[in-house]
Short mmCIF file of C-alpha atoms in Angstrom, two decimals:
data_model
loop_
_atom_site.label_atom_id
_atom_site.label_comp_id
_atom_site.label_asym_id
_atom_site.label_seq_id
_atom_site.Cartn_x
_atom_site.Cartn_y
_atom_site.Cartn_z
CA UNK E 1 -9.73 11.20 12.76
CA UNK E 2 -8.26 10.77 16.24
CA UNK E 3 -5.02 12.27 17.46
CA UNK E 4 -2.63 13.80 18.43
CA UNK E 5 -0.08 11.86 16.37
CA UNK E 6 3.52 11.13 17.25
CA UNK E 7 5.91 10.72 14.31
CA UNK E 8 9.26 8.94 14.73
CA UNK E 9 11.66 9.50 11.83
CA UNK E 10 14.36 6.78 11.76
CA UNK E 11 17.05 8.71 9.93
CA UNK E 12 19.46 5.84 9.21
CA UNK E 13 17.15 2.83 9.48
CA UNK E 14 18.71 0.68 6.72
CA UNK E 15 22.28 1.22 7.91
CA UNK E 16 21.56 0.80 11.62
CA UNK E 17 19.45 -2.31 11.09
CA UNK E 18 22.21 -3.83 8.93
CA UNK E 19 24.86 -3.02 11.55
CA UNK E 20 22.74 -4.67 14.24
CA UNK E 21 22.32 -7.79 12.08
CA UNK E 22 26.07 -7.89 11.48
CA UNK E 23 26.76 -7.78 15.24
CA UNK E 24 24.45 -10.77 15.72
CA UNK E 25 26.09 -12.69 12.88
CA UNK E 26 23.17 -12.47 10.43
CA UNK E 27 24.93 -10.25 7.88
CA UNK E 28 28.36 -10.26 6.31
CA UNK E 29 30.38 -7.80 4.24
CA UNK E 30 30.82 -8.32 0.53
CA UNK E 31 34.28 -6.67 0.63
CA UNK E 32 36.66 -5.90 3.46
CA UNK E 33 38.28 -2.51 3.98
CA UNK E 34 41.88 -1.71 4.85
CA UNK E 35 42.80 -3.13 8.30
CA UNK E 36 42.71 -0.49 10.99
CA UNK E 37 40.88 2.05 8.87
CA UNK E 38 37.09 2.42 8.70
CA UNK E 39 36.32 2.17 4.99
CA UNK E 40 33.36 4.04 3.47
CA UNK E 41 30.35 1.72 3.54
CA UNK E 42 27.22 1.52 1.35
CA UNK E 43 24.18 -0.71 1.02
CA UNK E 44 23.31 -1.77 -2.52
CA UNK E 45 19.96 -2.76 -4.05
CA UNK E 46 19.11 -3.73 -7.65
CA UNK E 47 17.29 -1.16 -9.76
CA UNK E 48 16.51 -1.46 -13.48
CA UNK E 49 18.74 -4.53 -13.69
CA UNK E 50 21.86 -2.97 -12.16
CA UNK E 51 23.15 -2.46 -8.59
CA UNK E 52 22.71 1.06 -7.25
CA UNK E 53 23.44 2.63 -3.86
CA UNK E 54 20.49 2.52 -1.47
CA UNK E 55 22.12 3.91 1.69
CA UNK E 56 25.54 5.47 2.43
CA UNK E 57 27.35 6.15 5.70
CA UNK E 58 29.17 9.34 6.68
CA UNK E 59 32.48 8.19 5.13
CA UNK E 60 30.86 7.39 1.80
CA UNK E 61 28.96 10.67 1.88
CA UNK E 62 32.20 12.58 2.46
CA UNK E 63 33.67 10.81 -0.58
CA UNK E 64 30.88 12.23 -2.75
CA UNK E 65 28.66 9.13 -2.92
CA UNK E 66 24.86 9.52 -2.90
CA UNK E 67 21.89 7.13 -2.99
CA UNK E 68 20.81 6.30 -6.55
CA UNK E 69 24.39 6.24 -7.89
CA UNK E 70 25.45 3.12 -9.78
CA UNK E 71 27.81 0.86 -7.85
CA UNK E 72 30.37 0.87 -10.68
CA UNK E 73 30.49 4.69 -10.64
CA UNK E 74 30.82 4.64 -6.84
CA UNK E 75 33.91 2.40 -7.04
CA UNK E 76 35.38 4.80 -9.58
CA UNK E 77 35.13 7.64 -7.06
CA UNK E 78 36.10 5.56 -4.03
CA UNK E 79 38.13 2.37 -4.75
CA UNK E 80 38.31 1.53 -1.00
CA UNK E 81 34.53 1.33 -0.80
CA UNK E 82 32.94 -1.50 1.21
CA UNK E 83 29.54 -2.66 -0.02
CA UNK E 84 26.83 -5.07 1.14
CA UNK E 85 23.53 -6.10 -0.36
CA UNK E 86 20.43 -4.56 1.21
CA UNK E 87 17.55 -6.92 2.00
CA UNK E 88 14.38 -4.84 1.55
CA UNK E 89 12.16 -7.63 2.87
CA UNK E 90 14.21 -7.81 6.09
CA UNK E 91 13.96 -4.02 6.41
CA UNK E 92 10.17 -4.09 6.06
CA UNK E 93 9.79 -6.93 8.54
CA UNK E 94 12.19 -5.23 10.94
CA UNK E 95 10.20 -2.00 10.74
CA UNK E 96 6.95 -3.87 11.49
CA UNK E 97 8.63 -5.62 14.43
CA UNK E 98 9.81 -2.25 15.78
CA UNK E 99 6.28 -0.87 15.29
CA UNK E 100 4.85 -3.71 17.41
CA UNK E 101 7.51 -3.02 20.05
CA UNK E 102 6.44 0.65 20.08
CA UNK E 103 2.91 -0.37 21.06
CA UNK E 104 4.11 0.20 24.63
CA UNK E 105 3.28 3.87 23.94
CA UNK E 106 0.13 3.48 21.83
CA UNK E 107 -2.04 0.56 20.64
CA UNK E 108 -2.19 2.12 17.14
CA UNK E 109 1.19 2.21 15.37
CA UNK E 110 1.70 2.62 11.63
CA UNK E 111 4.86 1.41 9.88
CA UNK E 112 5.12 4.16 7.29
CA UNK E 113 5.85 3.39 3.62
CA UNK E 114 8.62 6.02 3.54
CA UNK E 115 11.00 3.07 3.85
CA UNK E 116 10.59 2.70 0.08
CA UNK E 117 12.20 6.12 -0.51
CA UNK E 118 15.98 6.27 -0.82
CA UNK E 119 17.60 8.34 1.89
CA UNK E 120 21.28 8.69 2.75
CA UNK E 121 20.87 6.20 5.59
CA UNK E 122 17.81 4.39 4.22
CA UNK E 123 15.25 6.29 6.31
CA UNK E 124 11.86 5.07 7.53
CA UNK E 125 9.25 6.31 9.97
CA UNK E 126 6.58 5.27 12.45
CA UNK E 127 3.32 7.04 13.30
CA UNK E 128 1.61 6.57 16.68
CA UNK E 129 -1.94 7.66 17.49
CA UNK E 130 -1.58 9.11 21.02
CA UNK E 131 -5.30 9.81 21.61
CA UNK E 132 -5.97 9.24 25.32
CA UNK E 133 -2.37 8.14 25.99
CA UNK E 134 -0.37 11.32 26.65
CA UNK E 135 -1.28 11.56 30.34
CA UNK E 136 0.18 8.08 30.92
CA UNK E 137 3.68 9.40 30.15
CA UNK E 138 3.58 12.78 31.87
CA UNK E 139 2.45 14.86 28.90
CA UNK E 140 3.69 15.61 25.40
CA UNK E 141 7.18 16.88 26.22
CA UNK E 142 7.96 14.00 28.58
CA UNK E 143 6.77 11.52 25.96
CA UNK E 144 8.99 13.00 23.23
CA UNK E 145 12.04 12.85 25.51
CA UNK E 146 11.27 9.27 26.57
CA UNK E 147 10.75 7.97 23.02
CA UNK E 148 13.94 9.51 21.69
CA UNK E 149 15.99 8.37 24.70
CA UNK E 150 14.72 4.77 24.63
CA UNK E 151 15.29 4.38 20.89
CA UNK E 152 18.75 5.98 21.13
CA UNK E 153 19.73 3.33 23.68
CA UNK E 154 18.65 0.74 21.07
CA UNK E 155 21.13 2.24 18.61
CA UNK E 156 18.63 4.19 16.49
CA UNK E 157 19.06 7.80 15.33
CA UNK E 158 15.66 9.49 15.42
CA UNK E 159 13.77 12.75 15.13
CA UNK E 160 10.35 12.96 16.78
CA UNK E 161 7.43 15.37 16.47
CA UNK E 162 3.88 15.61 17.81
CA UNK E 163 1.01 17.21 15.88
CA UNK E 164 -2.76 17.06 15.69
CA UNK E 165 -2.64 15.43 12.23
CA UNK E 166 -0.45 12.53 11.04
CA UNK E 167 0.88 14.17 7.87
CA UNK E 168 1.87 17.31 9.78
CA UNK E 169 3.66 15.22 12.42
CA UNK E 170 5.49 13.23 9.74
CA UNK E 171 6.46 16.37 7.80
CA UNK E 172 7.91 18.14 10.85
CA UNK E 173 9.80 15.08 12.11
CA UNK E 174 11.24 14.60 8.64
CA UNK E 175 11.96 18.19 7.54
CA UNK E 176 11.40 20.48 10.54
CA UNK E 177 14.21 22.55 12.03
CA UNK E 178 15.05 23.37 15.64
CA UNK E 179 13.93 21.78 18.89
CA UNK E 180 10.29 22.92 18.80
CA UNK E 181 8.65 19.59 18.03
CA UNK E 182 5.03 20.09 19.15
CA UNK E 183 2.72 21.58 16.51
CA UNK E 184 -0.87 22.73 16.57
CA UNK E 185 -3.44 22.29 13.81
CA UNK E 186 -2.48 24.19 10.61
CA UNK E 187 0.68 25.42 12.34
CA UNK E 188 2.21 28.35 10.35
CA UNK E 189 5.68 26.83 10.77
CA UNK E 190 4.70 24.15 8.25
CA UNK E 191 4.79 26.75 5.48
CA UNK E 192 8.59 26.89 5.66
CA UNK E 193 9.02 23.17 4.92
CA UNK E 194 10.20 21.95 1.49
CA UNK E 195 7.72 20.72 -1.08
CA UNK E 196 8.69 17.09 -0.38
CA UNK E 197 6.77 17.34 2.91
CA UNK E 198 3.54 16.88 0.92
CA UNK E 199 4.60 13.40 -0.27
CA UNK E 200 3.42 14.16 -3.79
CA UNK E 201 3.80 11.84 -6.75
CA UNK E 202 7.34 12.26 -8.20
CA UNK E 203 5.95 13.47 -11.50
CA UNK E 204 3.92 16.23 -9.80
CA UNK E 205 6.84 17.25 -7.61
CA UNK E 206 9.18 17.59 -10.60
CA UNK E 207 6.64 19.69 -12.50
CA UNK E 208 6.26 22.09 -9.54
CA UNK E 209 10.02 22.37 -9.08
CA UNK E 210 10.45 23.32 -12.73
CA UNK E 211 8.04 26.20 -12.18
CA UNK E 212 9.98 27.46 -9.16
CA UNK E 213 7.85 26.00 -6.32
CA UNK E 214 10.20 24.84 -3.58
CA UNK E 215 8.38 25.64 -0.29
CA UNK E 216 4.92 24.83 1.01
CA UNK E 217 4.15 28.53 1.44
CA UNK E 218 4.35 29.01 -2.32
CA UNK E 219 1.84 26.22 -2.98
CA UNK E 220 -0.48 27.20 -0.12
CA UNK E 221 -0.81 30.69 -1.58
CA UNK E 222 -2.19 29.31 -4.86
CA UNK E 223 -5.97 28.86 -5.43
CA UNK E 224 -6.91 25.22 -4.78
CA UNK E 225 -9.10 24.98 -7.88
CA UNK E 226 -6.23 26.11 -10.13
CA UNK E 227 -3.87 23.59 -8.55
CA UNK E 228 -6.39 20.78 -9.05
CA UNK E 229 -6.96 21.65 -12.70
CA UNK E 230 -3.24 21.84 -13.45
CA UNK E 231 -1.80 19.04 -11.31
CA UNK E 232 -4.77 16.87 -10.31
CA UNK E 233 -6.69 16.43 -7.08
CA UNK E 234 -3.80 14.71 -5.25
CA UNK E 235 -2.02 17.96 -4.39
CA UNK E 236 -5.25 19.49 -2.98
CA UNK E 237 -5.91 16.36 -0.91
CA UNK E 238 -2.38 16.48 0.50
CA UNK E 239 -2.74 20.13 1.49
CA UNK E 240 -6.06 19.32 3.20
CA UNK E 241 -4.43 16.41 5.06
CA UNK E 242 -1.56 18.65 6.18
CA UNK E 243 -4.02 21.21 7.57
CA UNK E 244 -6.30 18.63 9.19
CA UNK E 245 -9.25 19.09 6.82
CA UNK E 246 -9.09 15.58 5.35
CA UNK E 247 -8.08 12.27 6.97
CA UNK E 248 -4.93 10.47 5.86
CA UNK E 249 -5.79 6.75 5.38
CA UNK E 250 -3.35 4.69 7.44
CA UNK E 251 -3.15 0.98 8.22
CA UNK E 252 -1.77 0.10 11.66
CA UNK E 253 0.32 -3.01 12.16
CA UNK E 254 -1.43 -5.95 13.76
CA UNK E 255 -0.88 -5.99 17.51
CA UNK E 256 -0.19 -9.73 17.70
CA UNK E 257 -1.48 -12.86 16.10
CA UNK E 258 -4.67 -14.20 17.63
CA UNK E 259 -3.75 -17.91 17.68
CA UNK E 260 -0.65 -19.82 16.65
CA UNK E 261 0.78 -23.33 16.57
CA UNK E 262 4.42 -24.13 15.82
CA UNK E 263 6.80 -27.06 15.37
CA UNK E 264 10.61 -27.08 15.70
CA UNK E 265 12.72 -29.73 13.97
CA UNK E 266 15.95 -31.27 15.24
CA UNK E 267 17.15 -31.54 11.64
CA UNK E 268 15.95 -29.20 8.82
CA UNK E 269 13.28 -30.66 6.55
CA UNK E 270 13.09 -29.73 2.86
CA UNK E 271 10.57 -32.00 1.15
CA UNK E 272 7.36 -30.17 0.26
CA UNK E 273 5.33 -33.25 1.26
CA UNK E 274 6.80 -33.19 4.78
CA UNK E 275 6.18 -29.45 5.13
CA UNK E 276 2.60 -29.88 3.93
CA UNK E 277 1.94 -32.73 6.38
CA UNK E 278 3.19 -30.68 9.36
CA UNK E 279 1.29 -27.55 8.24
CA UNK E 280 -1.97 -29.49 7.85
CA UNK E 281 -1.51 -30.96 11.31
CA UNK E 282 -1.08 -27.47 12.78
CA UNK E 283 -4.14 -26.30 10.86
CA UNK E 284 -6.28 -29.06 12.40
CA UNK E 285 -5.20 -28.01 15.89
CA UNK E 286 -6.03 -24.36 15.15
CA UNK E 287 -9.47 -25.27 13.78
CA UNK E 288 -10.23 -27.10 17.03
CA UNK E 289 -9.20 -24.03 19.04
CA UNK E 290 -11.34 -21.82 16.80
CA UNK E 291 -14.35 -24.07 17.35
CA UNK E 292 -13.94 -23.94 21.13
CA UNK E 293 -13.67 -20.14 20.98
CA UNK E 294 -16.58 -19.84 18.47
CA UNK E 295 -14.33 -17.84 16.16
CA UNK E 296 -13.63 -17.92 12.41
CA UNK E 297 -10.28 -17.20 10.73
CA UNK E 298 -9.99 -14.23 8.34
CA UNK E 299 -6.24 -14.21 7.67
CA UNK E 300 -3.60 -16.88 8.21
CA UNK E 301 0.18 -16.70 7.86
CA UNK E 302 2.51 -19.68 7.51
CA UNK E 303 6.05 -18.79 8.66
CA UNK E 304 8.90 -21.06 7.57
CA UNK E 305 12.22 -20.34 9.28
CA UNK E 306 15.44 -21.40 7.57
CA UNK E 307 18.56 -22.53 9.48
CA UNK E 308 20.24 -19.11 9.18
CA UNK E 309 17.29 -17.27 10.70
CA UNK E 310 15.68 -16.04 7.49
CA UNK E 311 11.92 -16.52 7.40
CA UNK E 312 9.53 -16.98 4.49
CA UNK E 313 5.89 -15.93 4.99
CA UNK E 314 2.98 -17.40 3.07
CA UNK E 315 -0.26 -15.47 3.64
CA UNK E 316 -3.83 -16.69 3.10
CA UNK E 317 -6.67 -14.15 3.10
CA UNK E 318 -10.33 -15.11 3.39
CA UNK E 319 -13.43 -13.28 2.23
CA UNK E 320 -15.50 -14.30 5.24
CA UNK E 321 -14.63 -15.92 8.60
CA UNK E 322 -14.45 -19.70 8.57
CA UNK E 323 -13.11 -22.62 10.56
CA UNK E 324 -14.11 -25.28 8.02
CA UNK E 325 -11.12 -27.62 7.98
CA UNK E 326 -11.65 -28.99 4.45
CA UNK E 327 -11.79 -25.50 2.91
CA UNK E 328 -8.75 -24.26 4.80
CA UNK E 329 -6.84 -27.39 3.79
CA UNK E 330 -7.51 -26.73 0.11
CA UNK E 331 -6.31 -23.12 0.46
CA UNK E 332 -3.18 -24.15 2.35
CA UNK E 333 -2.30 -26.76 -0.30
CA UNK E 334 -2.77 -24.19 -3.05
CA UNK E 335 -0.50 -21.76 -1.21
CA UNK E 336 2.19 -24.38 -0.64
CA UNK E 337 2.34 -25.02 -4.40
CA UNK E 338 4.19 -21.69 -4.66
CA UNK E 339 6.80 -22.80 -2.12
CA UNK E 340 10.32 -23.08 -3.54
CA UNK E 341 13.11 -24.17 -1.19
CA UNK E 342 16.63 -25.28 -2.01
CA UNK E 343 16.87 -28.97 -1.17
CA UNK E 344 20.14 -28.55 0.73
CA UNK E 345 18.65 -25.81 2.94
CA UNK E 346 15.25 -26.83 4.28
CA UNK E 347 13.51 -25.30 7.28
CA UNK E 348 14.02 -25.79 11.02
CA UNK E 349 10.78 -24.23 12.30
CA UNK E 350 7.24 -24.01 10.98
CA UNK E 351 4.58 -21.79 12.54
CA UNK E 352 0.96 -21.27 11.48
CA UNK E 353 -0.56 -18.03 12.78
CA UNK E 354 -4.13 -16.73 12.66
CA UNK E 355 -3.65 -12.98 12.35
CA UNK E 356 -7.31 -11.95 12.19
CA UNK E 357 -10.49 -13.69 13.31
CA UNK E 358 -14.14 -12.86 13.96
CA UNK E 359 -16.92 -14.41 16.07
CA UNK E 360 -18.57 -17.31 14.23
CA UNK E 361 -21.50 -19.15 15.76
CA UNK E 362 -22.02 -22.86 15.03
CA UNK E 363 -23.79 -23.37 11.68
CA UNK E 364 -26.75 -25.64 10.95
CA UNK E 365 -25.71 -28.79 9.04
CA UNK E 366 -27.59 -31.35 6.98
CA UNK E 367 -27.86 -35.07 7.53
CA UNK E 368 -24.42 -35.71 5.97
CA UNK E 369 -22.70 -33.12 8.15
CA UNK E 370 -22.35 -30.60 5.32
CA UNK E 371 -23.42 -27.01 5.84
CA UNK E 372 -26.82 -26.03 4.45
CA UNK E 373 -25.68 -22.42 4.05
CA UNK E 374 -25.30 -22.27 0.27
CA UNK E 375 -24.31 -18.60 0.40
CA UNK E 376 -20.89 -19.71 1.63
CA UNK E 377 -20.16 -21.56 -1.62
CA UNK E 378 -19.39 -18.31 -3.46
CA UNK E 379 -17.02 -17.23 -0.69
CA UNK E 380 -15.14 -20.54 -0.88
CA UNK E 381 -14.84 -20.27 -4.64
CA UNK E 382 -13.65 -16.66 -4.36
CA UNK E 383 -10.98 -17.63 -1.80
CA UNK E 384 -9.56 -20.28 -4.11
CA UNK E 385 -9.64 -18.04 -7.20
CA UNK E 386 -7.96 -15.17 -5.32
CA UNK E 387 -5.22 -17.50 -4.13
CA UNK E 388 -4.64 -18.73 -7.69
CA UNK E 389 -5.02 -15.48 -9.62
CA UNK E 390 -4.50 -12.72 -7.07
CA UNK E 391 -7.07 -10.72 -5.10
CA UNK E 392 -6.94 -7.81 -7.56
CA UNK E 393 -8.08 -10.06 -10.42
CA UNK E 394 -11.19 -11.58 -8.83
CA UNK E 395 -13.61 -8.68 -8.56
CA UNK E 396 -17.21 -7.75 -9.18
CA UNK E 397 -18.66 -4.45 -10.29
CA UNK E 398 -20.80 -2.30 -8.01
CA UNK E 399 -22.78 0.83 -8.90
CA UNK E 400 -21.77 4.25 -7.57
CA UNK E 401 -24.13 7.22 -7.27
CA UNK E 402 -22.63 9.16 -10.17
CA UNK E 403 -23.77 9.88 -13.73
CA UNK E 404 -20.19 10.43 -14.95
CA UNK E 405 -19.38 7.14 -16.73
CA UNK E 406 -15.84 6.65 -15.43
CA UNK E 407 -17.05 7.13 -11.83
CA UNK E 408 -20.33 5.18 -12.03
CA UNK E 409 -18.76 1.79 -11.29
CA UNK E 410 -16.20 0.54 -8.78
CA UNK E 411 -14.57 -2.81 -8.22
CA UNK E 412 -14.95 -4.83 -5.04
CA UNK E 413 -13.72 -8.24 -3.94
CA UNK E 414 -15.99 -11.04 -5.07
CA UNK E 415 -16.29 -12.42 -1.54
CA UNK E 416 -17.35 -9.10 0.01
CA UNK E 417 -21.07 -8.77 0.74
CA UNK E 418 -23.04 -6.79 -1.81
CA UNK E 419 -24.40 -3.39 -0.84
CA UNK E 420 -28.03 -2.42 -1.12
CA UNK E 421 -27.27 0.05 -3.92
CA UNK E 422 -29.25 -0.84 -7.05
CA UNK E 423 -28.15 -0.17 -10.60
CA UNK E 424 -29.78 3.08 -11.74
CA UNK E 425 -32.23 3.00 -14.69
CA UNK E 426 -29.98 4.62 -17.29
CA UNK E 427 -29.82 4.36 -21.06
CA UNK E 428 -27.63 1.51 -22.39
CA UNK E 429 -24.01 1.68 -21.28
CA UNK E 430 -21.10 -0.11 -22.98
CA UNK E 431 -19.43 -3.05 -21.29
CA UNK E 432 -16.02 -1.54 -21.92
CA UNK E 433 -14.87 2.07 -21.48
CA UNK E 434 -11.78 3.36 -23.27
CA UNK E 435 -9.55 5.44 -21.01
CA UNK E 436 -7.65 7.03 -23.91
CA UNK E 437 -10.85 8.19 -25.76
CA UNK E 438 -9.41 8.04 -29.30
CA UNK E 439 -10.82 9.87 -32.30
CA UNK E 440 -13.19 7.73 -34.41
CA UNK E 441 -10.72 7.74 -37.29
CA UNK E 442 -8.14 5.98 -35.09
CA UNK E 443 -10.49 2.96 -34.88
CA UNK E 444 -11.31 3.01 -38.60
CA UNK E 445 -14.71 4.73 -38.24
CA UNK E 446 -15.77 6.96 -41.15
CA UNK E 447 -18.80 9.29 -40.94
CA UNK E 448 -20.48 7.77 -44.03
CA UNK E 449 -20.46 4.31 -42.38
CA UNK E 450 -21.82 5.37 -38.98
CA UNK E 451 -25.48 5.65 -38.03
CA UNK E 452 -26.97 7.02 -34.80
CA UNK E 453 -28.88 4.31 -32.95
CA UNK E 454 -29.71 6.22 -29.72
CA UNK E 455 -29.10 9.66 -28.34
CA UNK E 456 -27.94 12.25 -27.86
CA UNK E 457 -27.75 11.99 -24.07
CA UNK E 458 -26.32 14.92 -22.15
CA UNK E 459 -24.28 14.28 -18.97
CA UNK E 460 -23.46 17.27 -16.79
CA UNK E 461 -20.26 17.55 -14.72
CA UNK E 462 -20.40 17.13 -10.95
CA UNK E 463 -19.86 20.77 -10.05
CA UNK E 464 -19.23 20.05 -6.35
CA UNK E 465 -15.97 18.24 -7.20
CA UNK E 466 -12.90 20.50 -7.56
CA UNK E 467 -11.75 18.66 -10.67
CA UNK E 468 -15.14 19.30 -12.34
CA UNK E 469 -15.38 22.99 -11.43
CA UNK E 470 -14.76 24.14 -15.00
CA UNK E 471 -15.54 20.93 -16.89
CA UNK E 472 -18.02 21.32 -19.79
CA UNK E 473 -21.07 19.09 -20.27
CA UNK E 474 -20.79 16.07 -22.55
CA UNK E 475 -23.10 14.63 -25.22
CA UNK E 476 -23.22 10.87 -25.88
CA UNK E 477 -24.71 8.86 -28.75
CA UNK E 478 -24.83 5.13 -29.49
CA UNK E 479 -23.37 4.71 -32.99
CA UNK E 480 -23.85 1.58 -35.11
CA UNK E 481 -21.77 0.47 -38.08
CA UNK E 482 -22.92 -1.44 -41.15
CA UNK E 483 -21.40 -4.66 -39.77
CA UNK E 484 -23.44 -4.35 -36.55
CA UNK E 485 -20.69 -3.12 -34.22
CA UNK E 486 -21.77 -0.47 -31.74
CA UNK E 487 -19.70 2.32 -30.19
CA UNK E 488 -20.37 4.99 -27.57
CA UNK E 489 -19.36 8.36 -29.04
CA UNK E 490 -18.82 11.40 -26.86
CA UNK E 491 -18.70 15.11 -27.67
CA UNK E 492 -16.52 16.31 -24.81
CA UNK E 493 -17.65 19.94 -25.03
CA UNK E 494 -21.39 20.23 -25.77
CA UNK E 495 -20.97 23.93 -26.59
CA UNK E 496 -18.95 23.09 -29.71
CA UNK E 497 -20.37 22.31 -33.14
CA UNK E 498 -21.77 18.93 -34.12
CA UNK E 499 -18.95 18.40 -36.65
CA UNK E 500 -17.46 14.90 -36.88
CA UNK E 501 -14.07 16.10 -35.67
CA UNK E 502 -15.46 17.07 -32.26
CA UNK E 503 -16.35 13.49 -31.24
CA UNK E 504 -14.29 10.79 -29.50
CA UNK E 505 -14.93 7.11 -28.77
CA UNK E 506 -15.57 6.49 -25.06
CA UNK E 507 -16.77 2.89 -25.13
CA UNK E 508 -17.53 -0.29 -27.07
CA UNK E 509 -20.55 -2.53 -26.73
CA UNK E 510 -18.92 -5.74 -28.04
#
């Protein structure tokens, strides 16, 4: 993992972005305050079917209002309250736009998901990989001063920190105290931060708070194996990421689109047929440019801009690079089927962008002009199925080097190339594993109706994993019923007796 990392904490991102949009005429107040007096102001977002406060300004905070409070309760405490609806999509897009603007300091900028967390001002953060870049700005201290000064002149309230690891930089920018904003690896000052600096799952954080853990020092003093057994491996991974022992997976924003074609309209158009005709025309131009550049598209985005400046993005992902016009046309038509626009609104600009592409040499074709590469047929089918059903629903199974059943298989996209890993020669495995592992009686199995078809097979825990450090070995048998149904029964602790009550159902063969 490269580094050092610069973290920029945008303390009041939601409020300051909304205020900027209001100055440019792209946002309006839902209620007006008393003339001449600045009324307390809040941003509201729906949650569980009711409006709740997402961000509050200083006046609302002084009146006792906090994020997460219901809007009706807020008006009860502060009748002069001014509210506006927060647009989370605009906030995300604005954060990505700011991340691309910050590429003046580093080519690798991450728009952090902390924007999803409610803060008093709707906070968010950016992470910049400064490897090989610090000397361009006069060193670490000069860079920190420059970043904070430039963003302050853009109307943003920030805290910045620089550390060898991204999670440490984020934690200190978010929760650190004082002006010392440059940290070394496993800096002891991190121990004084609150537990929220680990970015744990809410359920884990609440459980630790109930036991009296409020600072990182308290958790760091605990044995890692005990923490993993009690709260899962996530807390150990987070501690390792904070101390630089494990990488923190991050996805930088795309620098810019690779190719783009756009059309502006004198009058907004709203008919889907017209939009489709213009989009297909832009697609043909892009395919010609791809052919000249010997490139293939991997990800396309269709941006439709409405008259009031709001944009709708339709994304198309591909399993392998292509510039085949007929295939891309089919995908674009499928994507446009999801388009819903109000007839009186329409769009005034349409832009088709190729966000990612890869080199693609000319392919050999047959006498009719069709490609003779039959291996591409599966990729085309996968692209269409993913667009219809969702990428997470079109998967294939791939073996993993593990004898533990729940770890022995992983899912991959259907269009991704298969690895060279072969399925190991194991005894029969069920097609379906049961995560809950119920007792046999819960499925109507009685010992007098069950026969043992195969087994027992003993599976040992993977002792090198922290979560398996104290796990007992398991015994498995293939059980068959009188009606022919087969189940995979597991004795979770092989040291226990062979009594019927010690077995659970881990899988089914039907």
